[in-house]
Coordinates of C-alpha atoms and ligand atoms in Angstrom, one line a residue:
M1 CA 0.0 0.0 0.0
S2 CA 1.1 3.6 -0.5
Q3 CA 2.6 5.4 2.5
A4 CA 0.3 8.2 3.3
V5 CA 1.1 10.4 6.3
S6 CA -0.9 12.2 8.9
Q7 CA -4.2 10.4 8.4
T8 CA -7.3 11.3 10.4
V9 CA -7.7 8.2 12.5
V10 CA -11.0 6.9 14.0
I11 CA -12.3 4.1 16.2
S12 CA -15.0 2.8 13.9
G13 CA -16.3 -0.3 15.7
S14 CA -16.3 -1.8 19.1
G15 CA -17.0 -5.4 20.2
L16 CA -17.6 -7.1 23.5
W17 CA -17.7 -10.8 24.5
T18 CA -19.2 -11.5 27.9
P19 CA -18.7 -15.0 29.4
P20 CA -21.9 -17.0 29.8
Y21 CA -21.3 -17.6 33.5
S22 CA -21.2 -15.2 36.4
I23 CA -20.5 -15.5 40.1
S24 CA -22.2 -13.2 42.7
N25 CA -20.4 -11.9 45.8
E26 CA -22.6 -14.1 47.9
E27 CA -21.7 -17.3 45.9
L28 CA -18.0 -16.5 46.0
V29 CA -18.0 -15.6 49.7
S30 CA -20.0 -18.7 50.6
A31 CA -17.4 -21.0 48.8
Y32 CA -14.4 -19.1 50.3
N33 CA -15.9 -19.3 53.8
A34 CA -16.5 -23.0 53.5
W35 CA -13.0 -23.4 52.3
A36 CA -11.7 -21.3 55.2
D37 CA -13.6 -23.5 57.7
Q38 CA -12.1 -26.6 56.1
Y39 CA -8.6 -25.1 56.2
N40 CA -9.0 -24.0 59.8
Q41 CA -10.2 -27.5 60.9
E42 CA -7.4 -29.2 59.1
H43 CA -4.8 -26.9 60.8
Q44 CA -6.6 -26.6 64.1
Q45 CA -3.7 -27.8 66.2
A46 CA -1.1 -25.5 64.6
I47 CA -3.5 -22.5 64.7
E48 CA -4.1 -23.1 68.4
A49 CA -0.4 -23.5 69.0
G50 CA 0.1 -20.2 67.2
S51 CA 2.4 -21.5 64.5
M52 CA -0.3 -20.9 61.8
E53 CA -2.8 -18.2 61.3
A54 CA -6.5 -19.0 61.0
K55 CA -8.1 -18.0 57.7
P56 CA -10.6 -15.1 58.3
Y57 CA -14.0 -15.0 56.7
S58 CA -14.7 -12.9 53.7
S59 CA -17.9 -10.8 53.4
A60 CA -20.1 -9.8 50.5
E61 CA -20.9 -6.5 52.3
F62 CA -17.2 -5.6 52.6
I63 CA -16.5 -6.5 48.9
E64 CA -19.3 -4.2 47.7
K65 CA -18.4 -1.3 50.0
A66 CA -14.6 -1.5 49.4
S67 CA -14.8 -2.1 45.7
G68 CA -18.3 -1.5 44.2
I69 CA -18.2 -5.1 42.8
K70 CA -21.4 -7.1 43.0
S71 CA -20.6 -10.0 40.7
R72 CA -18.1 -11.0 38.0
Y73 CA -18.3 -12.9 34.7
I74 CA -16.1 -16.0 34.3
Y75 CA -15.1 -18.3 31.5
S76 CA -15.3 -21.5 33.7
R77 CA -17.2 -21.4 37.0
E78 CA -17.3 -24.7 38.7
G79 CA -13.7 -25.2 39.9
V80 CA -13.7 -21.7 41.5
L81 CA -16.6 -22.7 43.8
D82 CA -15.3 -26.2 44.5
I83 CA -13.7 -26.0 47.9
Q84 CA -11.5 -29.0 47.1
R85 CA -10.1 -27.0 44.1
M86 CA -10.5 -23.2 44.4
Y87 CA -9.3 -22.4 40.8
P88 CA -10.9 -22.6 37.4
S89 CA -10.7 -25.6 35.1
F90 CA -9.5 -25.1 31.5
P91 CA -9.1 -28.5 29.9
E92 CA -5.9 -28.5 27.8
R93 CA -6.6 -28.2 24.1
A94 CA -4.6 -29.9 21.3
D95 CA -2.3 -27.8 19.1
D96 CA -4.7 -28.1 16.2
E97 CA -7.7 -26.8 18.3
I98 CA -8.3 -23.1 18.8
S99 CA -6.9 -21.8 22.2
Q100 CA -9.4 -20.5 24.8
Q101 CA -7.9 -17.1 24.6
A102 CA -8.1 -16.9 20.8
E103 CA -11.7 -18.2 21.0
I104 CA -12.9 -15.3 23.1
A105 CA -10.7 -12.8 21.2
I106 CA -12.4 -14.0 17.9
A107 CA -15.9 -13.5 19.4
A108 CA -15.1 -9.9 20.4
A109 CA -13.3 -9.2 17.1
K110 CA -16.3 -10.4 15.0
A111 CA -18.6 -8.0 16.9
A112 CA -16.1 -5.1 16.4
L113 CA -15.8 -5.9 12.6
Q114 CA -19.6 -6.0 12.3
A115 CA -20.0 -2.7 14.1
A116 CA -17.3 -1.1 11.9
N117 CA -18.8 -2.6 8.6
K118 CA -15.5 -4.2 7.9
Q119 CA -14.4 -7.5 6.4
A120 CA -11.2 -9.5 7.1
A121 CA -9.8 -8.1 3.8
D122 CA -10.0 -4.5 5.1
I123 CA -7.7 -5.2 8.1
D124 CA -3.9 -5.1 7.8
A125 CA -2.9 -5.9 11.4
V126 CA -4.1 -7.6 14.6
I127 CA -2.9 -6.6 18.0
V128 CA -3.8 -8.8 21.0
S129 CA -3.1 -6.7 24.1
C130 CA -4.0 -7.9 27.5
A131 CA -2.6 -8.7 31.0
Y132 CA -1.7 -12.3 30.3
T133 CA -1.3 -14.5 27.2
Q134 CA -1.8 -18.2 27.7
R135 CA 1.4 -19.1 25.9
A136 CA 4.5 -17.3 24.6
Y137 CA 4.2 -18.4 21.0
P138 CA 2.9 -18.6 18.4
A139 CA 1.3 -15.2 19.2
I140 CA -2.4 -15.4 20.1
A141 CA -2.8 -12.4 17.6
I142 CA -1.4 -14.6 14.8
E143 CA -3.8 -17.4 15.7
V144 CA -6.7 -15.0 15.6
Q145 CA -5.5 -13.5 12.3
E146 CA -5.4 -17.0 10.8
A147 CA -8.9 -17.9 12.1
L148 CA -10.4 -14.7 10.7
G149 CA -8.6 -14.9 7.4
I150 CA -6.8 -11.6 7.8
E151 CA -3.7 -10.9 5.6
G152 CA -0.8 -8.8 7.0
F153 CA 0.6 -9.3 10.5
G154 CA -0.2 -9.6 14.2
F155 CA 1.5 -9.4 17.5
D156 CA 0.8 -9.7 21.2
M157 CA 1.6 -7.1 23.8
L158 CA 1.4 -7.2 27.6
V159 CA 1.0 -4.0 29.7
A160 CA -1.3 -5.3 32.4
C161 CA -4.1 -2.8 33.1
S162 CA -3.0 -0.5 30.3
A163 CA -2.6 -3.1 27.6
A164 CA -5.8 -2.1 25.8
T165 CA -5.1 1.7 25.7
F166 CA -1.5 1.1 24.8
G167 CA -2.6 -1.3 22.1
L168 CA -4.9 1.4 20.7
H169 CA -2.0 3.9 20.8
R170 CA 0.0 1.5 18.6
A171 CA -2.9 1.1 16.2
Y172 CA -3.4 4.9 16.0
E173 CA 0.3 5.4 15.2
M174 CA 0.2 2.6 12.5
V175 CA -2.8 4.0 10.8
K176 CA -1.6 7.6 11.1
A177 CA 1.7 6.7 9.6
G178 CA 0.1 4.7 6.8
T179 CA 1.7 1.4 7.7
A180 CA -1.7 -0.2 8.1
R181 CA -5.1 0.8 6.6
A182 CA -7.0 -0.6 9.5
V183 CA -6.0 -2.4 12.7
L184 CA -8.0 -4.8 15.0
V185 CA -7.1 -4.3 18.6
I186 CA -8.4 -7.1 20.8
N187 CA -8.2 -7.5 24.6
P188 CA -9.0 -11.1 25.6
E189 CA -8.7 -10.7 29.4
L190 CA -8.8 -14.3 30.6
V191 CA -7.5 -13.5 34.1
S192 CA -9.3 -16.1 36.4
P193 CA -6.5 -18.6 36.1
Q194 CA -4.1 -16.1 37.8
I195 CA -6.4 -15.3 40.8
N196 CA -5.8 -16.8 44.2
Y197 CA -9.4 -17.7 45.2
T198 CA -8.1 -18.7 48.7
D199 CA -6.9 -15.1 49.4
R200 CA -9.8 -13.1 50.8
D201 CA -8.1 -9.8 50.0
S202 CA -8.1 -10.4 46.3
H203 CA -10.5 -13.3 45.6
F204 CA -13.3 -10.9 44.6
I205 CA -11.5 -8.4 42.4
F206 CA -11.4 -9.9 38.8
G207 CA -13.6 -11.2 36.0
D208 CA -13.0 -12.5 32.5
V209 CA -14.1 -10.7 29.4
A210 CA -12.9 -9.8 25.8
T211 CA -13.2 -6.5 24.0
A212 CA -12.1 -5.4 20.5
K213 CA -11.9 -2.2 18.4
V214 CA -11.3 -1.4 14.8
V215 CA -9.0 1.6 14.2
E216 CA -8.9 2.9 10.7
R217 CA -8.6 6.0 8.5
A218 CA -11.6 8.4 8.6
E219 CA -11.8 8.3 4.8
T220 CA -12.5 4.5 4.8
A221 CA -14.9 4.5 7.8
T222 CA -18.6 3.9 7.1
S223 CA -20.0 2.9 10.5
E224 CA -22.6 4.8 12.3
H225 CA -20.6 5.5 15.4
Q226 CA -17.1 6.9 14.7
F227 CA -14.7 8.6 17.2
E228 CA -11.8 10.5 15.9
I229 CA -8.7 9.9 18.0
L230 CA -7.4 13.4 18.7
S231 CA -4.3 12.3 20.7
T232 CA -2.9 9.6 22.9
K233 CA -0.9 9.9 26.1
A234 CA 1.0 7.2 28.1
V235 CA 3.2 7.1 31.2
T236 CA 4.7 4.2 33.2
K237 CA 6.5 4.2 36.6
F238 CA 7.9 1.0 38.1
S239 CA 6.1 -0.3 41.2
N240 CA 6.1 -3.7 43.0
N241 CA 2.7 -3.0 44.5
I242 CA 0.9 -5.1 41.9
R243 CA 2.7 -8.2 40.8
S244 CA 2.3 -11.7 39.3
N245 CA 5.5 -13.8 39.3
F246 CA 4.5 -17.0 37.6
G247 CA 6.1 -17.2 34.2
F248 CA 8.4 -19.1 31.8
M249 CA 11.2 -19.1 34.4
S250 CA 9.1 -20.8 37.1
R251 CA 10.1 -24.4 36.1
A252 CA 13.8 -23.6 36.2
Q253 CA 13.3 -21.8 39.5
D254 CA 11.6 -24.9 41.0
V255 CA 8.8 -22.7 42.3
D256 CA 5.4 -23.8 43.7
P257 CA 2.9 -22.5 41.2
F258 CA 0.4 -22.2 44.0
A259 CA 2.6 -19.9 46.2
I260 CA 0.9 -16.7 46.9
D261 CA 3.4 -14.4 45.2
K262 CA 3.2 -16.4 42.0
L263 CA -0.4 -15.4 41.4
F264 CA -1.9 -11.9 41.3
H265 CA -1.1 -10.1 44.5
Q266 CA -1.1 -6.4 45.5
N267 CA -0.8 -3.9 48.2
G268 CA -4.2 -2.5 47.4
R269 CA -4.1 0.5 49.8
S270 CA -0.8 1.8 48.4
V271 CA -2.1 1.3 44.8
F272 CA -5.1 3.3 45.7
K273 CA -3.1 6.1 47.3
E274 CA -0.4 6.3 44.6
V275 CA -2.4 5.7 41.4
C276 CA -5.4 8.0 42.0
P277 CA -3.3 11.3 42.0
M278 CA -1.2 10.1 39.1
A279 CA -4.2 9.3 37.0
A280 CA -6.0 12.6 37.8
A281 CA -2.9 14.6 37.0
H282 CA -2.3 12.6 33.8
L283 CA -5.9 13.2 32.6
E284 CA -6.0 16.8 33.5
S285 CA -2.8 17.5 31.5
H286 CA -4.0 15.4 28.6
V287 CA -7.2 17.2 28.0
A288 CA -5.4 20.6 28.6
Q289 CA -3.2 19.7 25.6
H290 CA -6.4 20.4 23.6
G291 CA -7.2 23.6 25.4
L292 CA -10.0 21.8 27.2
S293 CA -11.0 21.7 30.8
A294 CA -12.3 18.5 32.5
A295 CA -15.8 20.1 32.5
E296 CA -15.9 20.1 28.7
V297 CA -15.5 16.4 28.4
R298 CA -18.8 14.7 27.7
R299 CA -17.8 11.2 28.9
W300 CA -15.0 9.6 30.8
W301 CA -14.6 5.9 30.1
L302 CA -12.4 5.3 33.1
H303 CA -10.5 2.1 34.1
Q304 CA -12.7 -0.1 36.1
A305 CA -10.8 -1.4 39.1
N306 CA -12.6 0.1 42.1
I307 CA -15.6 2.4 42.3
N308 CA -14.0 4.5 45.0
M309 CA -11.0 5.1 42.8
N310 CA -13.2 6.3 39.9
L311 CA -15.3 8.6 42.2
L312 CA -12.1 10.1 43.6
I313 CA -10.4 10.6 40.3
A314 CA -13.6 12.2 38.7
K315 CA -13.9 14.5 41.8
K316 CA -10.3 15.6 41.5
L317 CA -10.9 16.4 37.8
L318 CA -14.4 18.0 38.0
G319 CA -14.3 19.5 41.5
R320 CA -17.6 17.7 42.2
D321 CA -19.0 14.2 41.9
A322 CA -19.4 12.9 38.3
S323 CA -22.8 11.5 37.3
A324 CA -23.1 7.9 36.1
D325 CA -23.8 9.4 32.7
E326 CA -20.5 11.3 32.7
A327 CA -18.3 8.5 34.0
P328 CA -20.2 5.2 33.6
I329 CA -19.4 2.3 36.0
V330 CA -19.5 -1.3 34.7
L331 CA -17.4 -2.9 37.4
D332 CA -20.4 -3.6 39.5
R333 CA -21.3 -6.4 37.0
Y334 CA -18.0 -7.1 35.3
A335 CA -15.6 -6.5 38.3
N336 CA -12.0 -5.5 37.4
T337 CA -11.3 -7.0 33.9
A338 CA -7.7 -5.8 33.8
S339 CA -7.2 -3.7 30.7
A340 CA -10.7 -4.2 29.2
G341 CA -12.6 -2.2 31.9
S342 CA -12.6 1.2 30.1
M343 CA -13.2 -0.6 26.8
I344 CA -16.4 -2.3 28.2
A345 CA -17.5 1.1 29.5
F346 CA -17.0 2.5 26.0
N347 CA -18.8 -0.4 24.4
L348 CA -21.9 0.0 26.5
H349 CA -21.9 3.8 26.6
H350 CA -21.0 5.5 23.4
Q351 CA -24.1 5.4 21.1
D352 CA -25.8 8.3 22.7
M353 CA -23.0 10.8 22.1
Q354 CA -23.5 13.7 19.7
A355 CA -21.2 14.9 16.9
G356 CA -18.5 17.1 18.4
D357 CA -18.8 15.5 21.9
I358 CA -15.4 14.8 23.5
G359 CA -14.7 11.6 25.3
V360 CA -11.7 10.2 27.2
L361 CA -10.7 6.6 27.4
C362 CA -8.3 5.9 30.3
S363 CA -6.6 3.0 32.0
F364 CA -4.5 2.9 35.2
G365 CA -2.9 0.1 37.2
A366 CA -0.1 -2.4 37.3
G367 CA 3.3 -1.3 36.2
Y368 CA 2.3 1.3 37.2
S369 CA 0.9 2.3 33.8
I370 CA -1.5 5.0 32.7
G371 CA -2.8 5.3 29.2
S372 CA -5.4 7.7 27.7
L373 CA -7.0 8.7 24.4
V374 CA -8.9 11.9 23.8
V375 CA -11.6 11.2 21.1
R376 CA -14.3 13.3 19.4
K377 CA -17.6 11.9 18.1
R378 CA -17.9 12.5 14.3
Ligands
CO8_1 N1 -13.9 -9.6 53.4 C1 -13.9 -9.0 54.6 N2 -12.9 -8.3 55.1 C2 -11.8 -8.1 54.2 C3 -11.8 -8.7 52.9 C4 -12.9 -9.4 52.5 N3 -12.9 -10.0 51.3 N4 -10.7 -8.3 52.3 C5 -10.0 -7.6 53.2 N5 -10.7 -7.4 54.4 C6 -10.3 -6.7 55.6 C7 -8.8 -6.5 55.7 O1 -8.2 -7.7 56.2 C8 -8.7 -5.3 56.6 O2 -8.9 -5.7 57.9 P1 -8.0 -5.1 59.1 O3 -8.3 -3.6 59.0 O4 -8.4 -5.8 60.3 O5 -6.5 -5.3 58.7 C9 -9.9 -4.5 56.2 O6 -10.8 -5.4 55.5 C10 -9.5 -3.4 55.2 O7 -8.7 -4.0 54.2 P2 -8.0 -3.2 53.1 O8 -7.3 -2.0 53.7 O9 -7.2 -4.1 52.2 O10 -9.3 -2.7 52.3 P3 -9.5 -1.5 51.3 O11 -10.5 -0.7 51.9 O12 -8.2 -0.9 50.9 O13 -10.0 -2.2 50.0 C11 -9.2 -2.9 47.9 C12 -9.3 -3.2 49.4 C13 -10.7 -3.1 47.4 C14 -8.4 -4.0 47.2 C15 -8.7 -1.5 47.6 O14 -7.5 -1.3 48.3 C16 -8.5 -1.3 46.2 O15 -9.3 -1.5 45.3 N6 -7.3 -0.7 45.8 C17 -7.0 -0.4 44.5 C18 -6.5 -1.7 43.9 C19 -6.4 -1.7 42.4 O16 -7.1 -0.9 41.7 N7 -5.7 -2.5 42.0 C20 -5.6 -2.7 40.6 C21 -4.9 -4.0 40.5 S1 -5.4 -4.8 39.1 C22 -4.4 -4.4 37.8 O17 -3.8 -3.4 37.9 C23 -4.4 -5.3 36.7 C24 -3.4 -6.3 36.9 C25 -3.5 -7.4 35.9 C26 -4.7 -8.3 36.0 C27 -4.5 -9.4 37.0 C28 -5.6 -10.4 36.9 C29 -5.5 -11.5 37.9

């Protein structure tokens, strides 16, 4: 293709795959508390002798108050609620079968292609960006590319909570520079295998989901809902406060895959305190680049980790509480879906926007990483 520079770039279609199963706080807490009873009985002597600590109960009320989460969707439900197991079950698939992560990525991608009025032949690149990929290679993006019949190239990228926004940044740059006509950015957030369902501090936080977007030149876009990407902004700052250590070195390190520091773990209070001011300052300076104040933004599709974080960030930006219409919340149903949270919010809350309305997509979390896009409805 010819190398055209400085294209007007739009998000022209958005897709969402929601798992067929969900788990309410009450169901999750009931399974966890039964597991804790069993654990405490098994270790009664050691607990009484003071050499082990008893597992405390979890509470549905605490979860909703501390996080805003009421339930979460999940790819595979049974193992999580089985107190003899306490982790999901994903039967291994043969090399010639589609992987679970590619399967959910394809479902979201098909919805995004349909929303954008695009065929496989219109797409030049596939980016799969998410918190974890289920294998190192071949890239999940290339598996998706093959399954959808897309020519061109694909690659995976991992930036935890900011994978989706950072993926959109790369797509924007590729289309802007003319190295791809249209890019499919997919976020198959299959996070349940990395959750420690025996840790009451974190067992409630996450859910599975997949989201996708088509990014293309304005001149080729024909869909009903198009959002011009006005600019992107990203920042990272190293922090150990959110970590997951299981990886390709684990076998050589002789580690126990069930050890608490191998799965997702965090210092949630520090994350809250450190990330909220970073995110608010980032967003304020990003919209200011366009000569805009926060009050002139019609919609904030914020990262969906914790309702109290979103309320605080919106208040720092606006000087008042944001309405649900200005900063929609989806984490009550979906929980924290790693990088996909703000993408789900966009997916469910963009069709009412009017031409000229400004919106901001934003992620914040592990890394630390913050990513944003300022967009304008066409
Ligand atoms: N039930 C009852 N009580 C509980 C529970 C529970 N489930 N959990 C904790 N408590 C207790 C604590 O033990 C503590 O008791 P005490 O005061 O006696 O010590 C008390 O409640 C208060 O605990 P916390 O201080 O931990 O509670 P907070 O009010 O801080 O709320 C949160 C905890 C909800 C975790 C909160 O700190 C938070 O949301 N922080 C922000 C975290 C965040 O956004 N993290 C994002 C991480 S995710 C991310 O970036 C993506 C990573 C990639 C995806 C990974 C997928 C697996």
